[in-house]
PDB file of C-alpha atoms in Angstrom:
ATOM      1  CA  MET A   1      -5.420   4.131  14.510  1.00 48.00           C
ATOM      2  CA  GLY A   2      -9.202   4.615  14.421  1.00 53.00           C
ATOM      3  CA  ALA A   3     -11.462   5.843  11.701  1.00 55.00           C
ATOM      4  CA  PRO A   4     -10.179   8.267   9.090  1.00 57.00           C
ATOM      5  CA  LYS A   5     -10.988  11.973   9.607  1.00 61.00           C
ATOM      6  CA  LYS A   6     -13.657  11.854   6.916  1.00 63.00           C
ATOM      7  CA  ALA A   7     -15.590   9.222   8.874  1.00 61.00           C
ATOM      8  CA  ASP A   8     -15.088  11.092  12.172  1.00 79.00           C
ATOM      9  CA  TRP A   9     -17.111  14.167  11.161  1.00 88.00           C
ATOM     10  CA  ARG A  10     -19.794  11.984   9.637  1.00 90.00           C
ATOM     11  CA  GLU A  11     -20.053  10.022  12.870  1.00 90.00           C
ATOM     12  CA  GLU A  12     -20.441  13.270  14.823  1.00 92.00           C
ATOM     13  CA  ARG A  13     -23.192  14.362  12.421  1.00 93.00           C
ATOM     14  CA  ARG A  14     -25.084  11.088  12.972  1.00 93.00           C
ATOM     15  CA  LYS A  15     -24.737  11.431  16.748  1.00 92.00           C
ATOM     16  CA  ARG A  16     -25.947  15.034  16.576  1.00 93.00           C
ATOM     17  CA  ALA A  17     -28.996  13.895  14.590  1.00 94.00           C
ATOM     18  CA  TRP A  18     -29.667  11.247  17.262  1.00 93.00           C
ATOM     19  CA  GLU A  19     -29.467  13.895  20.006  1.00 93.00           C
ATOM     20  CA  LEU A  20     -31.811  16.256  18.155  1.00 94.00           C
ATOM     21  CA  LYS A  21     -34.334  13.439  17.647  1.00 92.00           C
ATOM     22  CA  ARG A  22     -34.232  12.655  21.360  1.00 93.00           C
ATOM     23  CA  GLN A  23     -34.910  16.339  22.047  1.00 95.00           C
ATOM     24  CA  GLY A  24     -38.109  16.052  20.028  1.00 95.00           C
ATOM     25  CA  TRP A  25     -37.062  17.459  16.666  1.00 94.00           C
ATOM     26  CA  LYS A  26     -38.796  16.205  13.524  1.00 94.00           C
ATOM     27  CA  GLN A  27     -36.683  14.320  10.988  1.00 93.00           C
ATOM     28  CA  LYS A  28     -37.404  16.973   8.358  1.00 94.00           C
ATOM     29  CA  ASP A  29     -36.009  19.703  10.642  1.00 95.00           C
ATOM     30  CA  ILE A  30     -32.946  17.601  11.555  1.00 94.00           C
ATOM     31  CA  ALA A  31     -32.210  17.060   7.858  1.00 95.00           C
ATOM     32  CA  GLY A  32     -32.440  20.802   7.188  1.00 94.00           C
ATOM     33  CA  ALA A  33     -30.249  21.715  10.167  1.00 94.00           C
ATOM     34  CA  LEU A  34     -27.528  19.201   9.262  1.00 93.00           C
ATOM     35  CA  GLY A  35     -27.702  19.686   5.495  1.00 94.00           C
ATOM     36  CA  VAL A  36     -28.600  16.089   4.652  1.00 95.00           C
ATOM     37  CA  THR A  37     -31.594  14.353   3.128  1.00 95.00           C
ATOM     38  CA  GLU A  38     -34.562  13.178   5.132  1.00 94.00           C
ATOM     39  CA  GLY A  39     -33.805   9.651   3.921  1.00 95.00           C
ATOM     40  CA  ALA A  40     -30.349   9.788   5.504  1.00 94.00           C
ATOM     41  CA  VAL A  41     -31.817  10.897   8.824  1.00 94.00           C
ATOM     42  CA  SER A  42     -34.407   8.129   8.588  1.00 94.00           C
ATOM     43  CA  GLN A  43     -31.662   5.528   8.052  1.00 94.00           C
ATOM     44  CA  TRP A  44     -29.661   6.884  11.000  1.00 93.00           C
ATOM     45  CA  MET A  45     -32.714   6.755  13.277  1.00 93.00           C
ATOM     46  CA  THR A  46     -33.438   3.177  12.240  1.00 94.00           C
ATOM     47  CA  SER A  47     -29.824   2.205  12.969  1.00 92.00           C
ATOM     48  CA  GLY A  48     -29.953   4.034  16.287  1.00 91.00           C
ATOM     49  CA  ARG A  49     -33.177   2.310  17.360  1.00 92.00           C
ATOM     50  CA  GLU A  50     -31.860  -1.139  16.394  1.00 92.00           C
ATOM     51  CA  GLY A  51     -28.282  -0.857  17.633  1.00 90.00           C
ATOM     52  CA  GLY A  52     -28.211   2.137  19.944  1.00 88.00           C
ATOM     53  CA  GLU A  53     -25.582   4.857  19.720  1.00 87.00           C
ATOM     54  CA  GLU A  54     -22.949   2.205  18.939  1.00 88.00           C
ATOM     55  CA  ALA A  55     -24.596   1.677  15.536  1.00 90.00           C
ATOM     56  CA  LEU A  56     -24.008   5.363  14.686  1.00 89.00           C
ATOM     57  CA  LYS A  57     -20.255   5.101  15.128  1.00 89.00           C
ATOM     58  CA  ALA A  58     -17.907   4.986  12.147  1.00 86.00           C
ATOM     59  CA  HIS A  59     -16.950   1.493  11.082  1.00 81.00           C
ATOM     60  CA  PRO A  60     -14.142   1.828   8.546  1.00 76.00           C
ATOM     61  CA  ALA A  61     -13.665  -1.021   6.105  1.00 78.00           C
ATOM     62  CA  LYS A  62     -11.435  -3.729   7.511  1.00 81.00           C
ATOM     63  CA  GLY A  63      -9.862  -4.623   4.179  1.00 84.00           C
ATOM     64  CA  ALA A  64      -9.187  -8.051   2.802  1.00 85.00           C
ATOM     65  CA  THR A  65      -8.007 -10.756   5.159  1.00 86.00           C
ATOM     66  CA  PRO A  66      -4.293 -11.467   4.688  1.00 87.00           C
ATOM     67  CA  ARG A  67      -3.460 -14.617   2.752  1.00 90.00           C
ATOM     68  CA  LEU A  68      -0.567 -15.382   5.087  1.00 91.00           C
ATOM     69  CA  THR A  69      -1.317 -15.819   8.766  1.00 91.00           C
ATOM     70  CA  ALA A  70       0.613 -13.713  11.285  1.00 89.00           C
ATOM     71  CA  GLU A  71       2.673 -16.808  12.109  1.00 93.00           C
ATOM     72  CA  GLN A  72       3.557 -17.346   8.449  1.00 93.00           C
ATOM     73  CA  GLN A  73       4.450 -13.668   8.014  1.00 91.00           C
ATOM     74  CA  ALA A  74       6.779 -13.997  11.003  1.00 91.00           C
ATOM     75  CA  GLN A  75       8.566 -16.822   9.131  1.00 92.00           C
ATOM     76  CA  ILE A  76       9.469 -14.615   6.149  1.00 92.00           C
ATOM     77  CA  PRO A  77      12.781 -13.496   7.736  1.00 91.00           C
ATOM     78  CA  ALA A  78      13.752 -17.179   8.006  1.00 92.00           C
ATOM     79  CA  VAL A  79      12.941 -17.622   4.306  1.00 91.00           C
ATOM     80  CA  LEU A  80      15.155 -14.632   3.503  1.00 90.00           C
ATOM     81  CA  ALA A  81      17.922 -15.973   5.745  1.00 89.00           C
ATOM     82  CA  LYS A  82      18.077 -19.211   3.742  1.00 90.00           C
ATOM     83  CA  GLY A  83      19.166 -17.155   0.763  1.00 88.00           C
ATOM     84  CA  ALA A  84      17.795 -16.991  -2.757  1.00 89.00           C
ATOM     85  CA  SER A  85      20.069 -19.804  -3.919  1.00 89.00           C
ATOM     86  CA  ALA A  86      18.233 -22.198  -1.567  1.00 91.00           C
ATOM     87  CA  TYR A  87      15.177 -21.725  -3.797  1.00 91.00           C
ATOM     88  CA  GLY A  88      17.037 -22.417  -7.018  1.00 91.00           C
ATOM     89  CA  PHE A  89      17.976 -18.867  -7.986  1.00 89.00           C
ATOM     90  CA  ARG A  90      21.436 -18.025  -9.259  1.00 87.00           C
ATOM     91  CA  GLY A  91      23.137 -15.749  -6.763  1.00 81.00           C
ATOM     92  CA  ASP A  92      22.043 -14.896  -3.260  1.00 81.00           C
ATOM     93  CA  ILE A  93      20.305 -11.640  -4.080  1.00 84.00           C
ATOM     94  CA  TRP A  94      16.641 -11.250  -3.181  1.00 88.00           C
ATOM     95  CA  ASN A  95      14.119  -9.241  -5.152  1.00 89.00           C
ATOM     96  CA  SER A  96      10.342  -9.097  -5.023  1.00 90.00           C
ATOM     97  CA  ARG A  97       9.819 -11.618  -7.818  1.00 92.00           C
ATOM     98  CA  ARG A  98      12.094 -14.145  -6.186  1.00 92.00           C
ATOM     99  CA  LEU A  99      10.422 -13.657  -2.820  1.00 93.00           C
ATOM    100  CA  ALA A 100       6.992 -14.217  -4.418  1.00 94.00           C
ATOM    101  CA  VAL A 101       8.237 -17.565  -5.753  1.00 94.00           C
ATOM    102  CA  ALA A 102       9.741 -18.515  -2.370  1.00 94.00           C
ATOM    103  CA  ILE A 103       6.501 -17.642  -0.537  1.00 94.00           C
ATOM    104  CA  LYS A 104       4.544 -19.749  -3.030  1.00 95.00           C
ATOM    105  CA  ARG A 105       6.875 -22.717  -2.416  1.00 94.00           C
ATOM    106  CA  GLU A 106       6.998 -22.351   1.368  1.00 93.00           C
ATOM    107  CA  PHE A 107       3.388 -21.506   2.144  1.00 94.00           C
ATOM    108  CA  GLY A 108       1.451 -22.279  -1.041  1.00 94.00           C
ATOM    109  CA  VAL A 109       0.229 -18.684  -1.251  1.00 93.00           C
ATOM    110  CA  SER A 110       0.525 -16.548  -4.384  1.00 94.00           C
ATOM    111  CA  TYR A 111       1.376 -12.877  -4.037  1.00 93.00           C
ATOM    112  CA  HIS A 112       2.058 -10.227  -6.640  1.00 94.00           C
ATOM    113  CA  PRO A 113       5.761  -9.277  -6.507  1.00 91.00           C
ATOM    114  CA  ASP A 114       4.871  -5.671  -5.626  1.00 90.00           C
ATOM    115  CA  HIS A 115       3.019  -6.882  -2.544  1.00 91.00           C
ATOM    116  CA  CYS A 116       6.040  -8.929  -1.467  1.00 90.00           C
ATOM    117  CA  GLY A 117       7.988  -5.680  -1.222  1.00 87.00           C
ATOM    118  CA  TYR A 118       5.249  -4.337   1.052  1.00 89.00           C
ATOM    119  CA  LEU A 119       5.407  -7.444   3.257  1.00 89.00           C
ATOM    120  CA  VAL A 120       9.166  -7.139   3.611  1.00 89.00           C
ATOM    121  CA  ARG A 121       8.987  -3.420   4.510  1.00 89.00           C
ATOM    122  CA  LYS A 122       6.250  -4.174   7.054  1.00 87.00           C
ATOM    123  CA  LEU A 123       8.677  -6.562   8.768  1.00 87.00           C
ATOM    124  CA  GLY A 124      11.377  -3.878   8.870  1.00 87.00           C
ATOM    125  CA  TYR A 125      13.471  -5.197   5.979  1.00 84.00           C
ATOM    126  CA  SER A 126      14.101  -3.780   2.534  1.00 80.00           C
ATOM    127  CA  MET A 127      14.976  -5.142  -0.870  1.00 74.00           C
ATOM    128  CA  GLN A 128      18.353  -3.587  -1.597  1.00 68.00           C
ATOM    129  CA  LYS A 129      20.919  -3.721  -4.285  1.00 63.00           C
ATOM    130  CA  PRO A 130      24.013  -5.711  -3.365  1.00 62.00           C
ATOM    131  CA  VAL A 131      26.970  -3.857  -1.864  1.00 63.00           C
ATOM    132  CA  GLU A 132      29.427  -5.835  -3.986  1.00 70.00           C
ATOM    133  CA  ARG A 133      29.704  -5.351  -7.710  1.00 73.00           C
ATOM    134  CA  ALA A 134      29.329  -8.248 -10.101  1.00 76.00           C
ATOM    135  CA  THR A 135      32.501 -10.308 -10.510  1.00 79.00           C
ATOM    136  CA  GLN A 136      32.030 -10.282 -14.292  1.00 85.00           C
ATOM    137  CA  ARG A 137      32.133  -6.465 -14.422  1.00 86.00           C
ATOM    138  CA  ASP A 138      34.850  -5.175 -16.772  1.00 88.00           C
ATOM    139  CA  GLU A 139      35.804  -1.673 -15.649  1.00 89.00           C
ATOM    140  CA  GLN A 140      38.116  -1.112 -18.629  1.00 92.00           C
ATOM    141  CA  ALA A 141      35.341  -1.956 -21.130  1.00 91.00           C
ATOM    142  CA  ILE A 142      32.921   0.359 -19.315  1.00 90.00           C
ATOM    143  CA  LYS A 143      35.418   3.235 -19.366  1.00 92.00           C
ATOM    144  CA  CYS A 144      36.079   2.666 -23.076  1.00 92.00           C
ATOM    145  CA  TRP A 145      32.327   2.613 -23.861  1.00 90.00           C
ATOM    146  CA  LYS A 146      31.739   5.853 -21.925  1.00 90.00           C
ATOM    147  CA  THR A 147      34.543   7.742 -23.637  1.00 91.00           C
ATOM    148  CA  GLN A 148      34.229   6.392 -27.196  1.00 89.00           C
ATOM    149  CA  ARG A 149      30.738   5.009 -27.863  1.00 88.00           C
ATOM    150  CA  TRP A 150      28.516   7.154 -25.631  1.00 88.00           C
ATOM    151  CA  PRO A 151      29.425  10.527 -27.186  1.00 86.00           C
ATOM    152  CA  HIS A 152      28.250   9.212 -30.594  1.00 84.00           C
ATOM    153  CA  LEU A 153      24.962   7.917 -29.170  1.00 85.00           C
ATOM    154  CA  LYS A 154      24.221  10.957 -27.039  1.00 81.00           C
ATOM    155  CA  LYS A 155      21.592  13.290 -28.459  1.00 77.00           C
ATOM    156  CA  LYS A 156      22.941  16.557 -29.745  1.00 75.00           C
ATOM    157  CA  PRO A 157      21.024  19.708 -28.829  1.00 71.00           C
ATOM    158  CA  SER A 158      18.779  20.779 -31.673  1.00 69.00           C
ATOM    159  CA  ARG A 159      19.525  23.981 -33.579  1.00 71.00           C
ATOM    160  CA  ASN A 160      16.159  25.420 -32.575  1.00 69.00           C
ATOM    161  CA  ALA A 161      16.967  25.047 -28.865  1.00 59.00           C
ATOM    162  CA  ALA A 162      19.678  27.735 -29.124  1.00 57.00           C
ATOM    163  CA  ARG A 163      17.259  30.333 -30.495  1.00 56.00           C
TER     164      ARG A 163
END
């Protein structure tokens, strides 16, 4: 993956400054040639002297350490396989909130529900709506509502819109 592009050109600029210094250039002239401040060049030279050229390389931020270990993350599919009802939820449908509760119970780690969706996608799964419709669904009542009630609730176009 490596450093982002932004860091790549900055790293090249630091290395170029290091080369110019080794060729005998003054820090003031290096700063002018590279379009940076003398203070920046001074910092780069200090880093270069202390850590060599390795210290001039881009070191992108690592980010926060995951709360779940890699082993625990690998156990998430097993948690999902148990089904939501195994954790006291009505129905066997998973969503991010339910998964956050299950992770808290299994591993003692709290995650925001939005992050649980990220974890699941990272493992190659997705939170999906069920294929089956609810058993309580009343198709006749829905049809009646759409034909009779909805037209009365629906916004009518304003008179000014026609002009």
